[in-house]
PDB file of C-alpha atoms in Angstrom:
ATOM      1  CA  MET A   1      39.953 -64.894  39.521  1.00 52.00           C
ATOM      2  CA  ALA A   2      37.110 -62.571  38.554  1.00 54.00           C
ATOM      3  CA  SER A   3      34.882 -63.782  35.721  1.00 55.00           C
ATOM      4  CA  ASN A   4      34.654 -61.799  32.503  1.00 55.00           C
ATOM      5  CA  PRO A   5      31.291 -59.961  32.561  1.00 52.00           C
ATOM      6  CA  LEU A   6      31.155 -60.086  28.757  1.00 48.00           C
ATOM      7  CA  ALA A   7      31.798 -63.810  28.500  1.00 47.00           C
ATOM      8  CA  ASN A   8      28.120 -64.701  28.092  1.00 48.00           C
ATOM      9  CA  VAL A   9      27.131 -61.780  25.833  1.00 46.00           C
ATOM     10  CA  ILE A  10      26.005 -62.922  22.406  1.00 46.00           C
ATOM     11  CA  ASP A  11      26.986 -60.865  19.371  1.00 51.00           C
ATOM     12  CA  LEU A  12      23.561 -60.254  17.836  1.00 52.00           C
ATOM     13  CA  HIS A  13      24.920 -58.578  14.684  1.00 54.00           C
ATOM     14  CA  GLU A  14      27.187 -60.851  12.699  1.00 66.00           C
ATOM     15  CA  LYS A  15      29.166 -59.497   9.803  1.00 79.00           C
ATOM     16  CA  PRO A  16      26.700 -58.806   6.932  1.00 84.00           C
ATOM     17  CA  GLU A  17      26.916 -60.585   3.624  1.00 87.00           C
ATOM     18  CA  PHE A  18      26.213 -59.131   0.187  1.00 90.00           C
ATOM     19  CA  ARG A  19      24.764 -60.748  -2.909  1.00 90.00           C
ATOM     20  CA  THR A  20      23.197 -59.748  -6.190  1.00 92.00           C
ATOM     21  CA  ALA A  21      19.395 -59.708  -6.076  1.00 91.00           C
ATOM     22  CA  SER A  22      16.812 -58.776  -8.691  1.00 93.00           C
ATOM     23  CA  CYS A  23      13.950 -56.279  -8.445  1.00 93.00           C
ATOM     24  CA  GLU A  24      11.060 -56.678 -10.891  1.00 90.00           C
ATOM     25  CA  ALA A  25      10.764 -52.914 -11.273  1.00 91.00           C
ATOM     26  CA  HIS A  26      14.407 -51.790 -11.232  1.00 93.00           C
ATOM     27  CA  GLY A  27      16.556 -54.802 -12.115  1.00 93.00           C
ATOM     28  CA  ASP A  28      19.606 -56.086 -10.260  1.00 93.00           C
ATOM     29  CA  PHE A  29      20.933 -54.503  -7.066  1.00 92.00           C
ATOM     30  CA  GLU A  30      23.362 -55.326  -4.288  1.00 92.00           C
ATOM     31  CA  GLN A  31      21.414 -56.858  -1.412  1.00 91.00           C
ATOM     32  CA  ARG A  32      22.657 -56.777   2.176  1.00 90.00           C
ATOM     33  CA  ILE A  33      21.921 -59.813   4.354  1.00 88.00           C
ATOM     34  CA  THR A  34      22.277 -59.341   8.102  1.00 86.00           C
ATOM     35  CA  LYS A  35      21.967 -62.293  10.489  1.00 81.00           C
ATOM     36  CA  ILE A  36      20.415 -61.542  13.879  1.00 79.00           C
ATOM     37  CA  LEU A  37      19.872 -64.387  16.357  1.00 75.00           C
ATOM     38  CA  GLY A  38      20.241 -66.860  13.535  1.00 72.00           C
ATOM     39  CA  LYS A  39      17.650 -65.177  11.305  1.00 83.00           C
ATOM     40  CA  ASP A  40      18.481 -63.512   7.994  1.00 83.00           C
ATOM     41  CA  PHE A  41      17.230 -59.958   7.308  1.00 85.00           C
ATOM     42  CA  SER A  42      17.562 -58.879   3.672  1.00 89.00           C
ATOM     43  CA  SER A  43      17.578 -55.317   2.395  1.00 90.00           C
ATOM     44  CA  ILE A  44      15.143 -54.314  -0.359  1.00 91.00           C
ATOM     45  CA  CYS A  45      15.872 -52.571  -3.642  1.00 94.00           C
ATOM     46  CA  PRO A  46      17.243 -49.090  -2.791  1.00 92.00           C
ATOM     47  CA  GLN A  47      15.102 -47.444  -5.480  1.00 93.00           C
ATOM     48  CA  CYS A  48      11.975 -49.146  -4.113  1.00 94.00           C
ATOM     49  CA  ALA A  49      12.960 -48.005  -0.622  1.00 93.00           C
ATOM     50  CA  SER A  50      13.423 -44.439  -1.864  1.00 93.00           C
ATOM     51  CA  GLU A  51      10.048 -44.473  -3.644  1.00 93.00           C
ATOM     52  CA  ARG A  52       8.300 -45.854  -0.545  1.00 93.00           C
ATOM     53  CA  LYS A  53       9.844 -43.131   1.599  1.00 94.00           C
ATOM     54  CA  ALA A  54       8.845 -40.412  -0.889  1.00 94.00           C
ATOM     55  CA  LYS A  55       5.285 -41.777  -1.044  1.00 93.00           C
ATOM     56  CA  GLN A  56       5.039 -41.897   2.739  1.00 93.00           C
ATOM     57  CA  GLU A  57       6.351 -38.331   3.057  1.00 93.00           C
ATOM     58  CA  GLU A  58       3.854 -37.099   0.444  1.00 92.00           C
ATOM     59  CA  GLU A  59       0.969 -38.844   2.208  1.00 92.00           C
ATOM     60  CA  GLU A  60       2.043 -37.272   5.501  1.00 92.00           C
ATOM     61  CA  ARG A  61       2.310 -33.838   3.843  1.00 89.00           C
ATOM     62  CA  GLN A  62      -1.178 -34.147   2.357  1.00 88.00           C
ATOM     63  CA  ALA A  63      -2.565 -35.309   5.709  1.00 88.00           C
ATOM     64  CA  ARG A  64      -1.043 -32.257   7.415  1.00 86.00           C
ATOM     65  CA  ALA A  65      -2.483 -30.010   4.689  1.00 81.00           C
ATOM     66  CA  ARG A  66      -5.956 -31.550   5.103  1.00 79.00           C
ATOM     67  CA  MET A  67      -5.775 -31.020   8.850  1.00 80.00           C
ATOM     68  CA  ALA A  68      -4.683 -27.416   8.344  1.00 74.00           C
ATOM     69  CA  ALA A  69      -7.495 -26.831   5.850  1.00 69.00           C
ATOM     70  CA  HIS A  70     -10.017 -28.345   8.262  1.00 69.00           C
ATOM     71  CA  ARG A  71      -8.825 -26.142  11.119  1.00 65.00           C
ATOM     72  CA  LEU A  72      -8.923 -23.104   8.840  1.00 58.00           C
ATOM     73  CA  SER A  73     -12.460 -23.891   7.688  1.00 58.00           C
ATOM     74  CA  GLU A  74     -13.607 -24.293  11.283  1.00 53.00           C
ATOM     75  CA  ARG A  75     -12.152 -20.931  12.262  1.00 44.00           C
ATOM     76  CA  LEU A  76     -13.860 -19.178   9.345  1.00 41.00           C
ATOM     77  CA  GLY A  77     -17.107 -21.005  10.006  1.00 39.00           C
ATOM     78  CA  ALA A  78     -17.915 -21.114   6.282  1.00 40.00           C
ATOM     79  CA  ALA A  79     -16.855 -22.843   3.086  1.00 39.00           C
ATOM     80  CA  MET A  80     -13.587 -21.524   1.752  1.00 60.00           C
ATOM     81  CA  ILE A  81     -14.867 -21.393  -1.836  1.00 71.00           C
ATOM     82  CA  PRO A  82     -18.538 -20.399  -2.441  1.00 73.00           C
ATOM     83  CA  PRO A  83     -20.745 -23.116  -3.987  1.00 75.00           C
ATOM     84  CA  ARG A  84     -21.091 -21.179  -7.257  1.00 77.00           C
ATOM     85  CA  PHE A  85     -17.322 -21.306  -7.746  1.00 78.00           C
ATOM     86  CA  ALA A  86     -16.414 -24.481  -5.862  1.00 77.00           C
ATOM     87  CA  GLY A  87     -16.092 -26.529  -9.046  1.00 78.00           C
ATOM     88  CA  LYS A  88     -14.683 -23.883 -11.350  1.00 85.00           C
ATOM     89  CA  SER A  89     -11.594 -24.854 -13.326  1.00 90.00           C
ATOM     90  CA  PHE A  90      -9.531 -23.557 -16.212  1.00 94.00           C
ATOM     91  CA  ASP A  91     -11.122 -26.146 -18.510  1.00 93.00           C
ATOM     92  CA  ASP A  92     -14.595 -24.626 -18.250  1.00 91.00           C
ATOM     93  CA  TYR A  93     -13.466 -21.031 -18.785  1.00 92.00           C
ATOM     94  CA  LEU A  94     -14.626 -19.940 -22.255  1.00 90.00           C
ATOM     95  CA  ALA A  95     -11.784 -18.039 -23.920  1.00 90.00           C
ATOM     96  CA  GLU A  96     -12.720 -16.834 -27.400  1.00 90.00           C
ATOM     97  CA  SER A  97     -10.742 -13.636 -27.986  1.00 92.00           C
ATOM     98  CA  ASP A  98      -6.975 -13.248 -27.891  1.00 94.00           C
ATOM     99  CA  LYS A  99      -7.275 -11.151 -24.721  1.00 94.00           C
ATOM    100  CA  GLN A 100      -9.308 -13.841 -22.991  1.00 94.00           C
ATOM    101  CA  LYS A 101      -6.830 -16.519 -24.047  1.00 95.00           C
ATOM    102  CA  LYS A 102      -3.965 -14.391 -22.742  1.00 96.00           C
ATOM    103  CA  ALA A 103      -5.694 -13.923 -19.366  1.00 95.00           C
ATOM    104  CA  LEU A 104      -6.455 -17.646 -19.134  1.00 96.00           C
ATOM    105  CA  SER A 105      -2.854 -18.522 -19.978  1.00 97.00           C
ATOM    106  CA  ALA A 106      -1.518 -16.098 -17.349  1.00 96.00           C
ATOM    107  CA  CYS A 107      -3.790 -17.551 -14.641  1.00 97.00           C
ATOM    108  CA  MET A 108      -2.907 -21.131 -15.580  1.00 97.00           C
ATOM    109  CA  ASP A 109       0.775 -20.212 -15.394  1.00 97.00           C
ATOM    110  CA  TYR A 110       0.272 -18.595 -11.969  1.00 97.00           C
ATOM    111  CA  ALA A 111      -1.392 -21.778 -10.708  1.00 97.00           C
ATOM    112  CA  ALA A 112       1.250 -24.055 -12.234  1.00 96.00           C
ATOM    113  CA  ARG A 113       4.047 -22.012 -10.663  1.00 96.00           C
ATOM    114  CA  PHE A 114       2.229 -21.367  -7.389  1.00 96.00           C
ATOM    115  CA  PRO A 115       5.026 -22.829  -5.202  1.00 95.00           C
ATOM    116  CA  GLU A 116       7.415 -20.318  -6.768  1.00 95.00           C
ATOM    117  CA  HIS A 117       4.957 -17.428  -6.355  1.00 96.00           C
ATOM    118  CA  ALA A 118       4.192 -18.505  -2.790  1.00 95.00           C
ATOM    119  CA  LYS A 119       7.877 -18.501  -1.919  1.00 94.00           C
ATOM    120  CA  ALA A 120       8.181 -14.945  -3.250  1.00 95.00           C
ATOM    121  CA  GLY A 121       4.821 -13.790  -1.858  1.00 95.00           C
ATOM    122  CA  ARG A 122       3.933 -12.671  -5.397  1.00 96.00           C
ATOM    123  CA  CYS A 123       0.374 -11.348  -5.692  1.00 97.00           C
ATOM    124  CA  LEU A 124      -2.033 -11.378  -8.639  1.00 97.00           C
ATOM    125  CA  LEU A 125      -4.351  -8.449  -9.337  1.00 97.00           C
ATOM    126  CA  MET A 126      -7.338  -8.781 -11.680  1.00 97.00           C
ATOM    127  CA  PHE A 127      -8.949  -5.548 -12.897  1.00 96.00           C
ATOM    128  CA  GLY A 128     -11.762  -4.737 -15.289  1.00 93.00           C
ATOM    129  CA  LYS A 129     -15.374  -5.012 -16.258  1.00 89.00           C
ATOM    130  CA  PRO A 130     -17.877  -7.202 -14.394  1.00 91.00           C
ATOM    131  CA  GLY A 131     -18.899 -10.464 -16.021  1.00 89.00           C
ATOM    132  CA  THR A 132     -15.550 -11.034 -17.713  1.00 91.00           C
ATOM    133  CA  GLY A 133     -14.545 -14.128 -15.726  1.00 91.00           C
ATOM    134  CA  LYS A 134     -12.234 -12.647 -13.103  1.00 95.00           C
ATOM    135  CA  THR A 135     -13.826 -14.478 -10.183  1.00 93.00           C
ATOM    136  CA  HIS A 136     -14.025 -17.696 -12.219  1.00 94.00           C
ATOM    137  CA  LEU A 137     -10.275 -17.661 -12.875  1.00 96.00           C
ATOM    138  CA  ALA A 138      -9.422 -16.614  -9.311  1.00 95.00           C
ATOM    139  CA  ALA A 139     -11.519 -19.515  -7.990  1.00 92.00           C
ATOM    140  CA  ALA A 140      -9.862 -21.872 -10.485  1.00 94.00           C
ATOM    141  CA  ILE A 141      -6.447 -20.878  -9.120  1.00 94.00           C
ATOM    142  CA  ALA A 142      -7.656 -21.379  -5.547  1.00 91.00           C
ATOM    143  CA  ASN A 143      -9.206 -24.753  -6.397  1.00 87.00           C
ATOM    144  CA  ASP A 144      -5.972 -25.832  -8.064  1.00 89.00           C
ATOM    145  CA  ALA A 145      -3.986 -24.794  -4.982  1.00 89.00           C
ATOM    146  CA  ILE A 146      -6.328 -26.757  -2.701  1.00 84.00           C
ATOM    147  CA  SER A 147      -6.038 -29.864  -4.902  1.00 80.00           C
ATOM    148  CA  SER A 148      -2.251 -29.609  -4.515  1.00 84.00           C
ATOM    149  CA  GLY A 149      -2.522 -29.662  -0.726  1.00 80.00           C
ATOM    150  CA  ASP A 150      -2.374 -25.905  -0.061  1.00 86.00           C
ATOM    151  CA  THR A 151      -4.964 -23.896   1.853  1.00 85.00           C
ATOM    152  CA  ALA A 152      -6.951 -21.246   0.008  1.00 89.00           C
ATOM    153  CA  VAL A 153      -9.652 -18.846   1.166  1.00 90.00           C
ATOM    154  CA  TYR A 154     -12.040 -16.791  -0.950  1.00 92.00           C
ATOM    155  CA  ARG A 155     -13.728 -13.777   0.638  1.00 92.00           C
ATOM    156  CA  THR A 156     -15.441 -10.665  -0.632  1.00 93.00           C
ATOM    157  CA  VAL A 157     -14.586  -7.368   1.042  1.00 94.00           C
ATOM    158  CA  GLY A 158     -18.136  -7.267   2.390  1.00 92.00           C
ATOM    159  CA  GLY A 159     -17.782 -10.800   3.747  1.00 91.00           C
ATOM    160  CA  ILE A 160     -14.546  -9.904   5.497  1.00 92.00           C
ATOM    161  CA  ILE A 161     -16.062  -6.843   7.171  1.00 93.00           C
ATOM    162  CA  GLN A 162     -19.189  -8.781   8.165  1.00 92.00           C
ATOM    163  CA  SER A 163     -17.157 -11.611   9.724  1.00 90.00           C
ATOM    164  CA  ILE A 164     -15.069  -9.103  11.686  1.00 92.00           C
ATOM    165  CA  LYS A 165     -18.089  -7.185  12.975  1.00 92.00           C
ATOM    166  CA  ALA A 166     -19.842 -10.443  13.904  1.00 91.00           C
ATOM    167  CA  THR A 167     -17.139 -11.082  16.505  1.00 90.00           C
ATOM    168  CA  TYR A 168     -18.277  -7.973  18.384  1.00 89.00           C
ATOM    169  CA  ASP A 169     -21.686  -9.531  19.114  1.00 85.00           C
ATOM    170  CA  HIS A 170     -22.253 -10.967  22.563  1.00 79.00           C
ATOM    171  CA  GLY A 171     -21.838 -14.740  22.526  1.00 77.00           C
ATOM    172  CA  SER A 172     -19.843 -14.859  19.311  1.00 76.00           C
ATOM    173  CA  GLY A 173     -17.876 -18.079  19.051  1.00 80.00           C
ATOM    174  CA  LYS A 174     -14.907 -16.360  17.412  1.00 84.00           C
ATOM    175  CA  THR A 175     -12.665 -13.448  18.223  1.00 89.00           C
ATOM    176  CA  GLU A 176     -11.536 -10.775  15.799  1.00 91.00           C
ATOM    177  CA  ALA A 177      -7.972 -12.067  16.128  1.00 91.00           C
ATOM    178  CA  GLU A 178      -9.059 -15.594  15.154  1.00 89.00           C
ATOM    179  CA  VAL A 179     -10.906 -14.398  12.045  1.00 89.00           C
ATOM    180  CA  MET A 180      -7.982 -12.215  10.990  1.00 92.00           C
ATOM    181  CA  ALA A 181      -5.454 -14.976  11.638  1.00 90.00           C
ATOM    182  CA  ALA A 182      -7.439 -17.418   9.482  1.00 86.00           C
ATOM    183  CA  MET A 183      -7.150 -15.091   6.483  1.00 91.00           C
ATOM    184  CA  VAL A 184      -3.527 -14.191   7.151  1.00 93.00           C
ATOM    185  CA  ASP A 185      -2.486 -17.822   7.648  1.00 90.00           C
ATOM    186  CA  ALA A 186      -3.957 -19.273   4.430  1.00 90.00           C
ATOM    187  CA  ASP A 187      -1.432 -20.213   1.746  1.00 92.00           C
ATOM    188  CA  LEU A 188      -3.550 -18.245  -0.741  1.00 94.00           C
ATOM    189  CA  LEU A 189      -6.196 -15.580  -0.105  1.00 95.00           C
ATOM    190  CA  VAL A 190      -8.599 -14.291  -2.763  1.00 96.00           C
ATOM    191  CA  ILE A 191     -10.218 -10.938  -1.948  1.00 96.00           C
ATOM    192  CA  ASP A 192     -13.097 -10.202  -4.336  1.00 95.00           C
ATOM    193  CA  GLU A 193     -15.316  -7.169  -4.962  1.00 94.00           C
ATOM    194  CA  VAL A 194     -12.626  -4.680  -3.998  1.00 95.00           C
ATOM    195  CA  GLY A 195     -14.036  -1.190  -4.532  1.00 90.00           C
ATOM    196  CA  ALA A 196     -17.606  -2.427  -5.048  1.00 89.00           C
ATOM    197  CA  THR A 197     -18.874  -0.060  -2.345  1.00 83.00           C
ATOM    198  CA  LYS A 198     -17.719   3.206  -0.825  1.00 85.00           C
ATOM    199  CA  THR A 199     -14.707   2.466   1.339  1.00 87.00           C
ATOM    200  CA  THR A 200     -14.783   3.440   5.010  1.00 91.00           C
ATOM    201  CA  GLU A 201     -11.843   4.061   7.315  1.00 94.00           C
ATOM    202  CA  PHE A 202     -12.719   0.846   9.139  1.00 94.00           C
ATOM    203  CA  GLU A 203     -12.562  -1.169   5.893  1.00 93.00           C
ATOM    204  CA  LEU A 204      -9.226   0.406   4.963  1.00 94.00           C
ATOM    205  CA  ALA A 205      -7.814  -0.514   8.371  1.00 95.00           C
ATOM    206  CA  VAL A 206      -9.054  -4.123   8.130  1.00 95.00           C
ATOM    207  CA  LEU A 207      -7.787  -4.604   4.579  1.00 95.00           C
ATOM    208  CA  PHE A 208      -4.393  -3.176   5.488  1.00 96.00           C
ATOM    209  CA  ALA A 209      -4.123  -5.442   8.532  1.00 96.00           C
ATOM    210  CA  ILE A 210      -4.818  -8.502   6.361  1.00 96.00           C
ATOM    211  CA  VAL A 211      -2.639  -7.525   3.408  1.00 96.00           C
ATOM    212  CA  ASN A 212       0.193  -6.366   5.641  1.00 96.00           C
ATOM    213  CA  GLY A 213       0.002  -9.538   7.736  1.00 96.00           C
ATOM    214  CA  ARG A 214       0.273 -11.656   4.594  1.00 96.00           C
ATOM    215  CA  TYR A 215       3.042  -9.419   3.257  1.00 96.00           C
ATOM    216  CA  GLU A 216       5.088  -9.839   6.439  1.00 96.00           C
ATOM    217  CA  ASN A 217       4.617 -13.622   6.281  1.00 95.00           C
ATOM    218  CA  VAL A 218       5.418 -13.730   2.526  1.00 95.00           C
ATOM    219  CA  ARG A 219       2.039 -15.113   1.448  1.00 96.00           C
ATOM    220  CA  PRO A 220       0.435 -14.280  -1.928  1.00 96.00           C
ATOM    221  CA  THR A 221      -2.950 -12.613  -2.315  1.00 97.00           C
ATOM    222  CA  ILE A 222      -5.255 -12.413  -5.336  1.00 97.00           C
ATOM    223  CA  ILE A 223      -7.242  -9.188  -5.689  1.00 97.00           C
ATOM    224  CA  VAL A 224     -10.375  -9.135  -7.862  1.00 97.00           C
ATOM    225  CA  SER A 225     -11.866  -5.747  -8.679  1.00 96.00           C
ATOM    226  CA  ASN A 226     -14.082  -4.026 -11.249  1.00 94.00           C
ATOM    227  CA  LEU A 227     -11.849  -0.979 -10.886  1.00 94.00           C
ATOM    228  CA  MET A 228      -8.830  -0.112 -12.988  1.00 94.00           C
ATOM    229  CA  PRO A 229      -5.283  -0.075 -11.546  1.00 93.00           C
ATOM    230  CA  ASP A 230      -5.146   3.688 -10.948  1.00 94.00           C
ATOM    231  CA  GLU A 231      -8.373   3.491  -8.910  1.00 94.00           C
ATOM    232  CA  LEU A 232      -7.206   0.748  -6.537  1.00 94.00           C
ATOM    233  CA  PRO A 233      -5.372   2.984  -3.999  1.00 94.00           C
ATOM    234  CA  ALA A 234      -8.627   4.812  -3.213  1.00 93.00           C
ATOM    235  CA  ALA A 235     -10.362   1.485  -2.507  1.00 93.00           C
ATOM    236  CA  MET A 236      -7.597  -0.193  -0.491  1.00 94.00           C
ATOM    237  CA  GLY A 237      -5.152   2.504   0.513  1.00 93.00           C
ATOM    238  CA  GLU A 238      -1.759   3.303  -0.977  1.00 94.00           C
ATOM    239  CA  ARG A 239       0.105   1.239   1.637  1.00 94.00           C
ATOM    240  CA  CYS A 240      -1.937  -1.852   0.739  1.00 94.00           C
ATOM    241  CA  VAL A 241      -1.287  -1.421  -2.965  1.00 95.00           C
ATOM    242  CA  ASP A 242       2.448  -0.973  -2.386  1.00 95.00           C
ATOM    243  CA  ARG A 243       2.600  -4.295  -0.561  1.00 95.00           C
ATOM    244  CA  LEU A 244       0.587  -6.056  -3.263  1.00 95.00           C
ATOM    245  CA  ARG A 245       3.049  -4.816  -5.884  1.00 92.00           C
ATOM    246  CA  GLU A 246       6.069  -5.998  -3.893  1.00 88.00           C
ATOM    247  CA  GLY A 247       7.969  -8.951  -5.334  1.00 84.00           C
ATOM    248  CA  GLY A 248       6.817  -8.404  -8.920  1.00 89.00           C
ATOM    249  CA  GLY A 249       3.043  -8.454  -8.472  1.00 92.00           C
ATOM    250  CA  ILE A 250       1.168  -9.468 -11.636  1.00 95.00           C
ATOM    251  CA  ALA A 251      -1.701  -7.327 -13.007  1.00 96.00           C
ATOM    252  CA  LEU A 252      -4.274  -8.480 -15.566  1.00 96.00           C
ATOM    253  CA  ILE A 253      -6.827  -6.254 -17.306  1.00 96.00           C
ATOM    254  CA  PHE A 254     -10.215  -7.744 -18.269  1.00 94.00           C
ATOM    255  CA  ASP A 255     -11.650  -5.119 -20.657  1.00 90.00           C
ATOM    256  CA  TRP A 256     -13.925  -7.160 -22.919  1.00 85.00           C
ATOM    257  CA  SER A 257     -17.723  -7.250 -22.788  1.00 79.00           C
ATOM    258  CA  SER A 258     -19.590  -9.103 -20.076  1.00 73.00           C
ATOM    259  CA  ALA A 259     -20.485 -12.733 -20.749  1.00 65.00           C
ATOM    260  CA  ARG A 260     -23.635 -12.246 -18.690  1.00 57.00           C
ATOM    261  CA  ALA A 261     -24.761  -9.432 -20.980  1.00 50.00           C
ATOM    262  CA  ARG A 262     -24.529 -11.813 -23.961  1.00 49.00           C
ATOM    263  CA  VAL A 263     -26.772 -14.442 -22.359  1.00 45.00           C
ATOM    264  CA  LYS A 264     -30.297 -14.360 -23.791  1.00 41.00           C
ATOM    265  CA  ALA A 265     -33.224 -14.478 -21.390  1.00 35.00           C
TER     266      ALA A 265
END
């Protein structure tokens, strides 16, 4: 008679038992005890398990974001936020007038709701006089995004054009496509000094490629300019402006006097 091939197989998982256990943080819970090879394995508090999982997932998300930021910084070959604005925050923005307070509140709200704006690709446009704190607030938004694990890049129009043209030099370590991709791929891009100089056809083409690339990938852009809204199309092109307005783009006007002009020598 043939022997039963399963006769010597041991059932490693006996029927689990359940008992009431106590968690210092969350109180009583039903604990599952499973015996494997004569050893008891007890389940932990389900709320503790859920919190541990959430913490682990958040740590992994932040690690991925740091790696992405590092790769982005390497591709740009420069700091993402200039030293002058690297530490800028909403707390150190001096808002005295009602208009300044309104602008500060709008920028703080944009930063607080950045995940929502990012999902919609909603852009923010800052217009008005120099020295009114536009770059300060744009940097504060970018710094807030970075602290939340997102990637943010600040570039002036001149800096963008210079970095593109540098790729044409013999021996350049970067290609034009790599520089463009770094700005298109960032979760948030701040483009400053729009309209500061006479715009060339080359600049219009570069700006459109960046703005359109971000538009197609549903990524928000912050525009900082000393111009007024009706002057922006001449500096960036009508097609660029149309894409920046898409999805309910937000425009802020900074029309008060320059803080720098009030500083005594």
